[in-house]
Amino acid sequence: MNFNFKTMCTRGLTFGLMSIGATGMSVAQDIDSKFASFPTYAGEDLELAILPQGIKFSLWSPEADAVRLRIYPTDRNSAPIETIDLTKSENGVWRAVASSEHMGKFYTFQVAHNGKWLAETPGVWAKAVGTNGMRAAIINLDETDPEGWAEDKGPVVESINDVVIYEMHHRDFSIHPSSGIVHKGKFLALTEEGTTTPLGDKTGIDHLKELGVTHVHILPSYDYNSVDEANLPSNQYNWGYDPFNYNAPEGSYSTDPANPAARITEMKEMVKALHEAGIGVIMDVVYNHTANNDDSNFSLTAPGYYYRHRADGSYSDASGCGNETASDRQQMRNYIINSVKYWASEYHIDGFRFDLMAIHDTETMNQVAKALKEINPSIFVYGEGWTAGDSPLAVERRALKENVAKMENIAVFSDDIRDAIKGHYSNAADRGFATGKPGNEETVKIGIVASTAHPQVDYSKGNNSKFAYASSPSQIINYVSCHDDLTLTDKLAKSMPEASADERMRAAKLAQTIVFTSQGTPFMFTGEEIFRDKKGVHNSYKSPDSINAIDWSLKNANADQFNYYKELIKLRKAHPAFRMRTAEDIAKNIVFDKVEEPNLISYSIKNNANGDQWKEIKLVFNGSDDAKVVKVGKGDWTIIAEDGKINAEGLGSTRGGKMTIAPRSALILARTK
Ligand code: CA
């Protein structure tokens, strides 16, 4: 992948419903009908299977003239020790069996297509690879299991709305000297207990436990293309949205990229350590495009098949990264489904986040969710309900946010609440509800009710969406920032340049209070709990550690911020009222108060919602620069949050009546009778 091109591959663009565009007839259609006629194979034993009688190789390549296999003694810089011709078999699969003596060796496939030998490839199903993933490895996966792996289990999740998602990049999280972690930037960083900053604040996995998040969402951890695994001391950085081998872990996160078992074992050790801490692991998966076009492993095994094309035969590009895959073709659909099943069963992954999910079709996503629930009912799936460019796939088939009602067990990110709270993601100076810009109140309410139909929410006033697109709160992920675009800290700095750091931290608290008390599932970006920034860099996908690393000494400096987040998470977890299960319950139990002032929202969650011990919870959000007065019904109220402070058990009590709410803050009251 060429970096200039990658620069254009900005993540997280929101295009919403896009026109189909003039894809026209002819070439693209010819390609589609040709590929639709290909035989397919749904089995999960493609490419490498280790059997008592030998090593079975099989490659799906229906159009190949010939296929050969090379066995190598090492992962690179060596000549093959054997070359084996594969024989064409049923379902477009080519097969050969090699001697068991080759255990521990490496292999590549090579396909002859249209009379020409293509470059060697580790295939599309390499589960173990050497340095830079160029050669696949013949190893027994059972031997990669850490001690006690058979008993390893992630947290039981009854509903996605019960989880609290923490999005993190391995290197951001542990690379800074202040982390006190030994295996900086590695999978193993998340296995180290007892790590602290020089001032004694907890870091690493202990920090996650202290914060109280239920799941970590790890940025791409499959083998990606951009970081040179043969040159790790050069400290390259990448988010990893440039997939190379989808079914093997990334080598730069292992302690030894040349040892194919190391990256597998170490990733499993990471999962196991998190599970032992009660934390689930969500993988960010990027099946929507590949790092390369003609040189990708897809192209080198079945040229053209796995991608969509334009009318002129060129690669279509809904990913903004040079190509887009074709989930609507049966073998690509089989591939995505089998790949997530593999990660769920071999690595005990608890959830999947689909990058640019709307490049995939709704049918594929429904089958993904179904297949995963069969493995483990606690697994959940969510994704970006948009594309980064137009696609030949018909709009009604795309797994768009606007089509989420067609996908019962899939959730989408709410860009509605994100932009309404903090201001538009692509306009740094733009402000939102929490930073004093009027006109976002109704869109924040759309977030509060998880984009479901509510009698008091007027969707015609929504900024990004004009209808209640979710049929259930389980379909919505609420957030105010993620790895894409400016961090919340940087967004506040750019949109409130005159404000002090304290004032910005008040705005951040208000912003996250809205997210964490809303219906749906809350999601936060790593380090925001200690007010980390990225020095104003919005697309830091390959920025150095000086931009991306979290300086954990901020945990001491911004202890008040950390404690607020911790208490906010505790509040949400303790109260099912914030986690209602149905749109009907939300419509019945959430009652908005009539307030006419801008940047002010007041509402109640009534009726001991979802079995809550609290009969009524009153939430008032004031995003303006001025104190406001609201009328609260008389009663025995416990004050949960007020003026930038929060305590899940209560800060004090009040009888209600006229109450003043401080500028840029949340007021939360609760009563049991
Ligand atoms: Ca790699």
XYZ file of C-alpha atoms and ligand atoms in Angstrom:
674
model
C 0.000 0.000 0.000
C 1.315 3.347 -0.967
C 1.152 5.866 1.824
C 0.045 8.773 -0.315
C -2.909 6.748 -1.344
C -3.490 5.673 2.227
C -3.589 9.323 3.263
C -6.796 9.626 1.309
C -8.090 6.585 3.118
C -9.576 8.644 5.916
C -11.624 6.597 8.312
C -15.085 7.183 9.636
C -16.500 9.408 6.939
C -20.222 9.767 7.168
C -21.924 9.793 3.855
C -25.270 8.432 4.877
C -27.557 7.367 2.069
C -25.687 7.690 -1.185
C -27.070 7.543 -4.654
C -26.409 4.386 -6.565
C -24.553 6.276 -9.269
C -24.284 5.422 -12.918
C -22.807 1.968 -12.707
C -24.338 1.240 -16.072
C -24.486 -2.096 -17.789
C -21.962 -4.162 -19.643
C -18.534 -4.856 -18.176
C -19.447 -4.791 -14.473
C -22.560 -6.819 -15.170
C -20.612 -9.323 -17.268
C -18.125 -9.680 -14.415
C -20.968 -10.177 -11.929
C -22.673 -12.868 -13.973
C -19.384 -14.663 -14.647
C -18.517 -14.796 -10.940
C -22.066 -15.764 -9.994
C -21.575 -18.905 -12.110
C -18.465 -20.000 -10.161
C -18.810 -23.084 -7.949
C -18.375 -22.255 -4.258
C -17.174 -24.093 -1.187
C -18.466 -23.412 2.334
C -16.197 -25.831 4.209
C -13.928 -24.526 6.962
C -10.918 -26.674 6.039
C -9.558 -24.687 3.086
C -5.840 -24.328 2.368
C -4.285 -26.220 5.290
C -5.533 -29.171 7.295
C -3.232 -31.373 9.352
C -4.377 -34.986 9.212
C -2.820 -38.186 10.578
C -2.063 -39.360 7.022
C -0.401 -36.134 5.919
C -0.774 -32.409 5.396
C -3.772 -31.596 3.223
C -3.588 -28.483 1.048
C -6.603 -27.106 -0.806
C -7.062 -23.819 -2.594
C -10.335 -22.386 -3.922
C -9.492 -21.061 -7.371
C -12.187 -21.990 -9.928
C -10.570 -20.184 -12.856
C -6.986 -21.365 -12.353
C -5.163 -23.115 -15.199
C -2.881 -24.736 -12.651
C -1.949 -24.381 -8.971
C 1.303 -25.273 -7.282
C 2.546 -25.276 -3.738
C 6.038 -24.562 -2.474
C 7.353 -25.745 0.874
C 10.073 -23.613 2.461
C 12.367 -24.321 5.391
C 12.073 -20.761 6.823
C 9.715 -17.786 6.764
C 11.856 -15.809 4.259
C 15.137 -15.675 2.323
C 15.252 -19.376 1.520
C 14.721 -21.622 -1.503
C 11.855 -24.125 -1.588
C 12.594 -27.656 -0.450
C 9.688 -29.071 -2.414
C 7.245 -27.954 -5.105
C 3.950 -29.815 -5.415
C 1.320 -29.548 -8.163
C -2.277 -29.422 -6.931
C -5.043 -31.305 -8.728
C -8.372 -29.760 -9.655
C -11.152 -31.189 -7.536
C -14.848 -30.406 -6.934
C -16.317 -26.941 -6.071
C -13.470 -24.983 -7.649
C -10.992 -26.393 -5.108
C -7.480 -27.633 -5.989
C -5.964 -30.267 -3.720
C -2.736 -32.032 -2.723
C -1.450 -33.983 0.258
C 2.138 -33.511 1.464
C 4.262 -35.532 3.815
C 3.930 -34.974 7.565
C 7.665 -34.406 7.591
C 6.912 -30.833 6.581
C 5.448 -29.916 9.976
C 7.013 -26.665 11.159
C 7.835 -25.562 7.611
C 6.337 -22.726 5.546
C 4.360 -22.683 2.289
C 2.993 -20.531 -0.490
C 0.528 -21.151 -3.299
C 0.978 -20.020 -6.879
C -1.857 -19.806 -9.367
C -1.607 -19.842 -13.178
C -4.360 -17.659 -14.583
C -4.990 -16.783 -18.237
C -1.758 -18.527 -19.174
C 0.389 -16.594 -16.726
C 1.851 -17.525 -13.343
C 0.816 -14.995 -10.711
C 3.034 -14.074 -7.755
C 3.262 -16.464 -4.801
C 0.777 -15.992 -1.985
C 0.261 -17.483 1.479
C -3.381 -17.873 0.408
C -6.430 -16.250 1.999
C -6.733 -18.703 4.885
C -3.248 -18.568 6.416
C -3.794 -19.009 10.166
C -0.101 -18.919 11.037
C 2.453 -16.797 9.218
C 6.083 -15.721 9.455
C 7.621 -12.269 9.190
C 5.424 -9.801 7.293
C 2.987 -12.620 6.571
C 4.662 -13.555 3.289
C 4.689 -17.293 3.914
C 2.129 -19.360 5.782
C 3.307 -21.800 8.433
C 2.463 -25.461 8.971
C 1.854 -25.649 12.691
C -0.583 -27.427 14.930
C -2.832 -24.765 16.453
C -3.482 -26.854 19.567
C 0.160 -26.309 20.450
C -0.367 -22.539 20.535
C -2.902 -22.688 23.366
C -1.790 -21.151 26.648
C -2.141 -23.100 29.888
C -5.817 -23.411 30.892
C -7.117 -22.247 27.492
C -9.799 -24.939 27.353
C -11.446 -23.405 30.431
C -11.127 -19.819 29.200
C -14.440 -17.970 28.839
C -15.427 -14.374 28.207
C -18.095 -12.515 30.163
C -21.695 -13.618 29.766
C -23.641 -10.854 28.022
C -27.411 -10.918 28.188
C -27.793 -7.791 26.052
C -25.289 -5.618 24.207
C -26.862 -2.707 26.097
C -25.247 -4.010 29.300
C -21.700 -3.590 27.971
C -19.372 -0.610 28.201
C -16.979 -0.515 25.249
C -13.432 0.869 25.477
C -11.755 1.297 22.093
C -7.964 1.006 22.147
C -4.848 0.572 20.021
C -2.196 -1.768 21.435
C 0.615 0.706 20.911
C -1.211 3.849 22.155
C -2.127 2.025 25.315
C 1.251 0.789 26.507
C 4.136 2.343 24.554
C 4.679 5.446 26.723
C 7.388 5.067 29.408
C 4.853 6.204 32.028
C 2.830 2.999 31.482
C 5.346 1.016 33.531
C 4.528 -1.929 31.254
C 7.314 -4.291 30.150
C 5.888 -5.535 26.831
C 5.166 -2.102 25.407
C 3.077 -2.085 22.222
C 2.556 -5.860 22.362
C -0.371 -8.200 22.926
C 1.348 -9.202 26.165
C 1.026 -5.655 27.538
C -2.553 -6.549 28.478
C -1.385 -9.555 30.499
C 0.735 -7.562 32.950
C -0.804 -7.012 36.346
C 0.375 -4.576 39.002
C 1.763 -1.970 36.611
C 1.706 1.686 37.643
C 2.944 5.116 36.669
C 5.963 6.499 38.566
C 3.406 8.273 40.804
C 1.686 4.985 41.608
C -1.472 5.239 39.486
C -2.646 1.945 38.021
C -2.003 1.344 34.324
C -2.657 -1.471 31.842
C -5.186 -4.138 32.678
C -5.447 -2.898 36.295
C -6.472 0.496 34.959
C -9.226 -1.101 32.880
C -10.525 -2.957 35.919
C -10.445 0.214 37.999
C -12.326 2.148 35.302
C -14.977 -0.562 35.103
C -15.353 -1.029 31.350
C -16.760 -4.425 30.396
C -15.153 -4.875 26.950
C -12.075 -3.645 25.144
C -12.412 -3.076 21.420
C -8.945 -3.607 19.995
C -8.073 -1.820 16.766
C -7.100 -4.158 13.903
C -5.105 -7.053 15.286
C -5.106 -9.361 12.247
C -1.929 -9.279 10.138
C -1.841 -5.916 8.405
C 0.456 -4.593 5.769
C 2.030 -1.312 6.758
C 4.386 -1.961 9.665
C 7.610 -3.734 8.625
C 7.849 -6.692 10.986
C 11.471 -7.237 9.943
C 12.392 -3.813 11.270
C 10.532 -3.362 14.532
C 13.144 -1.170 16.225
C 12.212 1.555 13.722
C 9.014 2.009 15.770
C 6.611 2.406 12.890
C 3.008 3.058 13.776
C -0.224 2.273 12.004
C -3.845 1.845 12.998
C -3.891 -1.282 10.828
C -6.788 -0.654 8.446
C -4.763 -2.238 5.653
C -5.533 -5.957 5.857
C -3.094 -8.525 4.536
C -3.769 -11.894 6.239
C -7.236 -11.846 7.782
C -6.848 -14.998 9.865
C -3.477 -14.527 11.546
C -2.548 -11.991 14.228
C -0.364 -8.979 13.417
C 3.338 -9.728 13.872
C 4.456 -6.355 15.204
C 2.308 -6.958 18.299
C 4.168 -10.185 19.031
C 7.567 -10.505 20.660
C 8.881 -12.535 17.694
C 7.260 -12.020 14.254
C 9.486 -14.731 12.726
C 7.989 -17.361 15.036
C 4.484 -18.110 13.707
C 3.291 -19.594 17.004
C 4.404 -16.615 19.098
C 1.863 -14.128 17.773
C -0.945 -16.670 18.142
C -0.061 -17.744 21.672
C 0.551 -14.182 22.819
C -2.778 -12.954 21.459
C -4.523 -15.851 23.200
C -2.678 -14.984 26.423
C -3.978 -11.434 26.070
C -7.557 -12.667 25.629
C -7.189 -15.008 28.581
C -5.810 -12.300 30.882
C -8.652 -9.960 29.958
C -11.206 -12.722 30.480
C -9.740 -13.482 33.890
C -10.224 -9.782 34.684
C -13.877 -10.125 33.630
C -13.317 -8.097 30.456
C -14.445 -9.174 26.983
C -12.456 -8.669 23.770
C -13.941 -7.125 20.635
C -12.003 -7.305 17.374
C -12.101 -4.565 14.787
C -12.474 -6.393 11.455
C -11.924 -4.845 8.041
C -13.270 -7.254 5.441
C -14.482 -4.332 3.299
C -11.196 -3.792 1.436
C -7.628 -5.072 1.215
C -4.344 -3.173 1.395
C -3.452 -4.143 -2.177
C -5.477 -4.581 -5.357
C -3.950 -6.918 -7.970
C -1.311 -8.078 -5.464
C -3.659 -8.928 -2.607
C -4.002 -12.519 -1.466
C -7.572 -12.451 -2.794
C -6.383 -11.383 -6.261
C -3.539 -13.891 -6.298
C -5.846 -16.832 -5.555
C -9.035 -15.984 -7.499
C -8.362 -12.871 -9.614
C -11.223 -10.378 -9.538
C -13.679 -12.613 -7.721
C -13.580 -11.089 -4.243
C -14.025 -7.471 -5.407
C -16.699 -5.263 -6.919
C -16.083 -3.406 -10.141
C -17.268 -0.344 -12.002
C -18.862 -0.381 -15.434
C -15.437 0.038 -17.057
C -14.074 -3.007 -15.206
C -11.934 -0.989 -12.767
C -12.081 -1.618 -9.006
C -14.951 0.227 -7.393
C -13.928 2.009 -4.228
C -16.566 2.448 -1.532
C -13.779 2.099 1.054
C -11.804 5.113 -0.161
C -8.794 2.810 -0.015
C -8.617 1.669 -3.638
C -11.037 -1.268 -3.731
C -14.066 -2.797 -2.060
C -14.850 -6.444 -1.488
C -18.010 -8.201 -2.696
C -19.829 -9.753 0.282
C -22.804 -10.308 -2.012
C -20.778 -12.993 -3.886
C -21.246 -16.353 -2.229
C -17.600 -17.282 -1.687
C -16.781 -13.851 -0.196
C -19.810 -14.204 2.084
C -18.627 -17.693 3.092
C -15.191 -16.216 3.715
C -16.365 -13.449 6.064
C -18.621 -15.815 7.998
C -15.975 -18.521 8.365
C -13.340 -15.962 9.313
C -15.313 -14.458 12.220
C -16.331 -17.958 13.309
C -12.660 -18.881 13.372
C -11.715 -15.898 15.549
C -14.645 -16.588 17.871
C -13.821 -20.247 18.357
C -10.007 -20.317 18.147
C -9.343 -17.010 19.981
C -12.514 -16.782 22.120
C -13.317 -13.321 20.742
C -16.432 -11.803 22.351
C -17.518 -9.261 19.771
C -16.800 -7.874 16.328
C -16.763 -4.303 15.066
C -17.165 -4.096 11.281
C -15.296 -1.310 9.571
C -17.325 0.478 6.851
C -20.003 -2.137 7.350
C -22.319 -0.653 4.698
C -19.940 -1.986 2.026
C -21.319 -5.372 3.068
C -24.871 -6.422 2.339
C -27.497 -6.847 5.069
C -27.920 -10.561 4.288
C -24.229 -11.249 4.933
C -24.322 -9.301 8.198
C -27.412 -11.191 9.370
C -25.696 -14.491 8.597
C -22.554 -13.301 10.434
C -24.571 -12.497 13.570
C -26.454 -15.791 13.389
C -23.316 -17.902 12.949
C -21.617 -16.155 15.880
C -24.611 -16.482 18.220
C -24.576 -20.221 17.513
C -20.976 -20.391 18.764
C -21.594 -18.180 21.795
C -24.849 -16.279 22.486
C -22.861 -13.571 24.324
C -21.110 -12.475 21.110
C -22.377 -9.223 19.604
C -21.692 -7.401 16.348
C -21.688 -3.713 15.508
C -20.270 -1.579 12.785
C -19.991 1.639 10.913
C -23.324 1.983 9.120
C -21.847 3.919 6.246
C -19.393 3.699 3.346
C -16.538 6.065 2.479
C -17.594 6.349 -1.167
C -20.237 5.134 -3.582
C -20.664 1.431 -4.269
C -22.236 -0.629 -7.039
C -24.190 -2.426 -4.293
C -27.794 -1.195 -4.269
C -28.534 1.179 -1.378
C -31.350 -1.006 -0.036
C -28.942 -3.956 0.271
C -26.185 -2.064 2.086
C -25.697 -2.625 5.828
C -26.318 1.074 6.356
C -27.329 2.740 9.589
C -30.595 3.586 7.830
C -31.135 -0.139 7.093
C -30.407 -1.392 10.622
C -34.065 -2.312 11.146
C -33.385 -5.103 8.615
C -30.586 -6.432 10.855
C -32.020 -7.569 14.171
C -28.744 -8.577 15.817
C -26.469 -5.843 14.483
C -25.751 -2.441 16.038
C -24.561 0.727 14.319
C -22.680 3.775 15.548
C -24.896 6.793 16.144
C -23.196 9.658 14.352
C -26.351 11.558 15.338
C -25.491 11.812 19.024
C -21.757 12.081 18.294
C -21.987 15.215 16.176
C -24.898 16.735 18.089
C -22.998 16.656 21.392
C -19.623 17.984 20.293
C -20.150 19.582 16.859
C -19.527 18.223 13.384
C -16.667 15.741 13.145
C -15.093 17.268 10.046
C -15.332 20.924 11.078
C -12.913 21.380 13.977
C -14.307 24.743 15.081
C -17.953 23.633 15.042
C -19.569 23.330 18.451
C -22.369 21.122 19.646
C -24.954 20.856 22.398
C -22.376 20.389 25.172
C -20.295 23.321 23.985
C -23.028 25.903 23.677
C -24.249 25.739 20.071
C -28.046 25.860 19.857
C -30.058 23.730 17.443
C -28.772 20.288 18.433
C -31.294 19.550 21.178
C -33.572 17.313 19.105
C -30.633 15.313 17.723
C -29.306 14.724 21.237
C -32.775 13.445 22.135
C -32.571 11.061 19.172
C -29.446 9.683 20.861
C -31.091 9.519 24.294
C -33.854 7.285 22.906
C -31.368 5.188 20.881
C -32.801 6.297 17.542
C -36.075 4.505 18.267
C -39.534 5.997 17.747
C -40.609 8.208 20.663
C -43.769 10.347 20.797
C -41.849 13.416 22.013
C -38.909 13.244 19.601
C -39.332 15.066 16.309
C -37.090 13.298 13.812
C -37.736 15.946 11.175
C -35.447 18.170 13.264
C -32.633 15.582 13.331
C -29.327 16.802 11.918
C -28.122 13.521 10.393
C -31.206 11.296 10.302
C -34.817 12.120 9.645
C -36.485 8.970 10.887
C -36.351 6.532 13.790
C -34.064 4.023 12.111
C -33.565 1.638 15.048
C -36.250 -0.821 16.034
C -34.465 -1.720 19.275
C -31.900 -0.042 21.573
C -29.688 -3.093 20.979
C -29.048 -1.666 17.500
C -27.368 1.559 18.645
C -23.830 2.386 19.795
C -23.653 5.846 21.372
C -20.361 7.713 21.435
C -18.873 11.143 21.230
C -15.452 10.235 19.807
C -13.292 7.304 18.680
C -9.888 6.750 17.031
C -11.113 8.601 13.935
C -11.128 12.385 13.790
C -10.156 14.658 16.677
C -10.071 13.187 20.178
C -12.657 14.758 22.455
C -9.853 16.694 24.168
C -8.597 18.089 20.854
C -12.092 18.797 19.553
C -12.829 20.833 22.689
C -9.525 22.701 22.358
C -10.232 23.597 18.721
C -13.874 24.515 19.194
C -13.472 26.326 22.539
C -10.105 28.046 22.070
C -10.868 30.735 24.660
C -11.885 28.261 27.364
C -9.600 27.098 30.164
C -8.627 23.429 30.510
C -11.020 23.213 33.473
C -13.905 24.507 31.370
C -13.122 21.989 28.629
C -13.032 19.201 31.148
C -16.480 20.252 32.340
C -17.665 20.020 28.734
C -16.105 16.551 28.374
C -17.863 15.380 31.532
C -21.202 16.677 30.274
C -20.624 15.083 26.849
C -19.870 11.662 28.300
C -22.662 11.916 30.868
C -25.098 12.219 27.968
C -23.522 9.184 26.237
C -23.412 6.960 29.326
C -26.959 7.698 30.473
C -28.511 7.301 27.017
C -30.342 4.176 25.896
C -28.294 1.959 23.588
C -24.687 0.918 24.216
C -21.974 3.359 25.356
C -18.586 3.420 23.675
C -15.523 5.474 24.617
C -12.064 6.061 23.204
C -9.011 5.033 25.187
C -7.460 7.683 27.394
C -10.362 10.108 27.341
C -10.903 9.221 30.972
C -7.616 10.992 31.712
C -8.194 13.703 29.072
C -5.553 12.449 26.623
C -5.089 14.348 23.401
C -3.400 13.693 20.050
C -1.910 17.173 19.706
C -4.674 18.190 17.324
C -3.914 15.484 14.732
C -7.259 14.190 13.453
C -6.064 11.380 11.188
C -3.221 9.899 13.230
C -3.280 6.512 11.449
C 0.485 6.575 10.895
C 1.558 9.357 13.259
C 4.459 8.635 15.592
C 4.208 7.662 19.242
C 4.670 11.322 20.162
C 1.119 11.882 18.843
C -0.581 8.566 19.582
C 0.938 7.330 22.843
C -1.077 7.872 26.010
C 0.946 9.674 28.667
C -0.309 7.944 31.800
C 1.017 10.675 34.080
C -2.199 12.472 33.043
C -4.028 10.080 35.339
C -2.598 11.922 38.297
C -2.900 15.386 36.783
C -6.528 14.752 35.721
C -7.576 12.515 38.608
C -10.870 14.379 38.942
C -11.717 13.525 35.331
C -10.823 9.867 35.830
C -12.923 9.607 38.969
C -15.889 11.160 37.167
C -15.700 8.593 34.336
C -15.304 5.751 36.811
C -18.366 6.862 38.770
C -20.362 7.414 35.574
C -19.645 3.852 34.438
C -20.523 2.552 37.892
C -23.832 4.436 37.751
C -24.742 2.945 34.380
C -23.822 -0.583 35.418
C -25.800 -0.326 38.668
C -28.998 0.891 37.027
C -30.939 -1.085 34.446
C -33.044 2.015 33.720
C -30.218 3.212 31.455
C -30.288 -0.119 29.640
C -33.895 -0.653 28.593
C -34.436 -3.600 26.276
C -37.185 -2.465 23.938
C -38.267 0.574 21.964
C -41.705 0.243 23.607
C -40.200 0.538 27.094
C -38.198 3.599 26.065
C -41.271 5.298 24.570
C -43.254 4.548 27.728
C -40.688 5.309 30.434
C -38.776 8.298 29.077
C -40.626 11.572 29.442
C -39.072 14.811 28.233
C -39.889 18.027 30.081
C -40.981 21.078 28.122
C -38.008 23.428 28.229
C -37.867 26.180 25.661
C -34.300 27.302 26.182
C -31.465 26.331 23.846
C -28.771 23.906 25.041
C -31.013 22.624 27.782
C -32.582 19.159 27.961
C -34.541 17.848 30.914
C -36.113 14.415 31.081
C -37.184 11.650 33.408
C -36.820 7.904 33.283
C -39.937 6.749 35.105
C -41.749 3.637 36.355
C -38.741 1.775 37.862
C -37.736 1.286 34.246
C -36.355 -2.137 33.321
C -36.662 -3.256 36.951
C -34.614 -0.407 38.389
C -34.735 0.239 42.165
C -35.169 3.913 41.319
C -38.739 4.887 40.632
C -37.715 8.005 38.754
C -34.419 9.402 37.508
C -34.305 13.052 36.511
C -31.578 14.113 34.086
C -30.921 17.730 33.153
C -28.178 18.674 30.704
C -27.089 22.293 30.415
C -24.668 22.867 27.537
C -24.835 26.646 27.705
C -22.437 29.163 29.270
C -25.034 30.259 31.794
C -26.680 28.742 34.823
C -30.285 27.681 34.171
C -33.268 27.133 36.406
C -35.468 24.091 35.970
C -38.518 22.925 37.865
C -38.268 19.479 39.391
C -41.247 17.763 41.002
C -41.273 17.787 44.821
C -40.023 14.596 46.406
C -37.219 12.917 48.310
C -34.499 13.147 45.701
C -30.936 11.923 46.009
C -28.476 14.075 44.076
C -26.333 11.796 41.886
C -24.586 14.383 39.720
C -24.315 18.136 40.010
C -21.956 20.884 38.875
C -19.241 18.588 37.474
C -19.389 16.100 40.351
C -20.908 12.650 40.426
C -21.388 9.836 42.898
C -23.414 6.770 41.976
C -24.536 6.442 45.630
C -25.365 10.106 46.009
C -23.797 13.492 46.732
C -26.615 14.715 48.957
C -30.370 15.192 48.889
C -32.984 17.747 47.804
C -36.748 18.220 47.948
C -36.856 19.333 44.316
C -38.790 22.412 43.208
C -36.878 25.151 41.418
C -33.293 24.005 40.910
C -30.337 25.813 39.423
C -28.141 23.872 37.051
C -24.602 25.165 36.679
C -23.255 26.101 33.224
C -22.018 23.182 31.090
C -22.967 20.452 33.520
C -25.329 17.583 34.158
C -27.781 17.336 37.032
C -28.936 13.821 37.884
C -31.458 13.151 40.637
C -33.043 9.879 41.688
C -35.930 8.897 43.930
C -37.115 5.535 45.123
C -40.680 6.614 45.961
Ca 1.897 -7.389 9.436
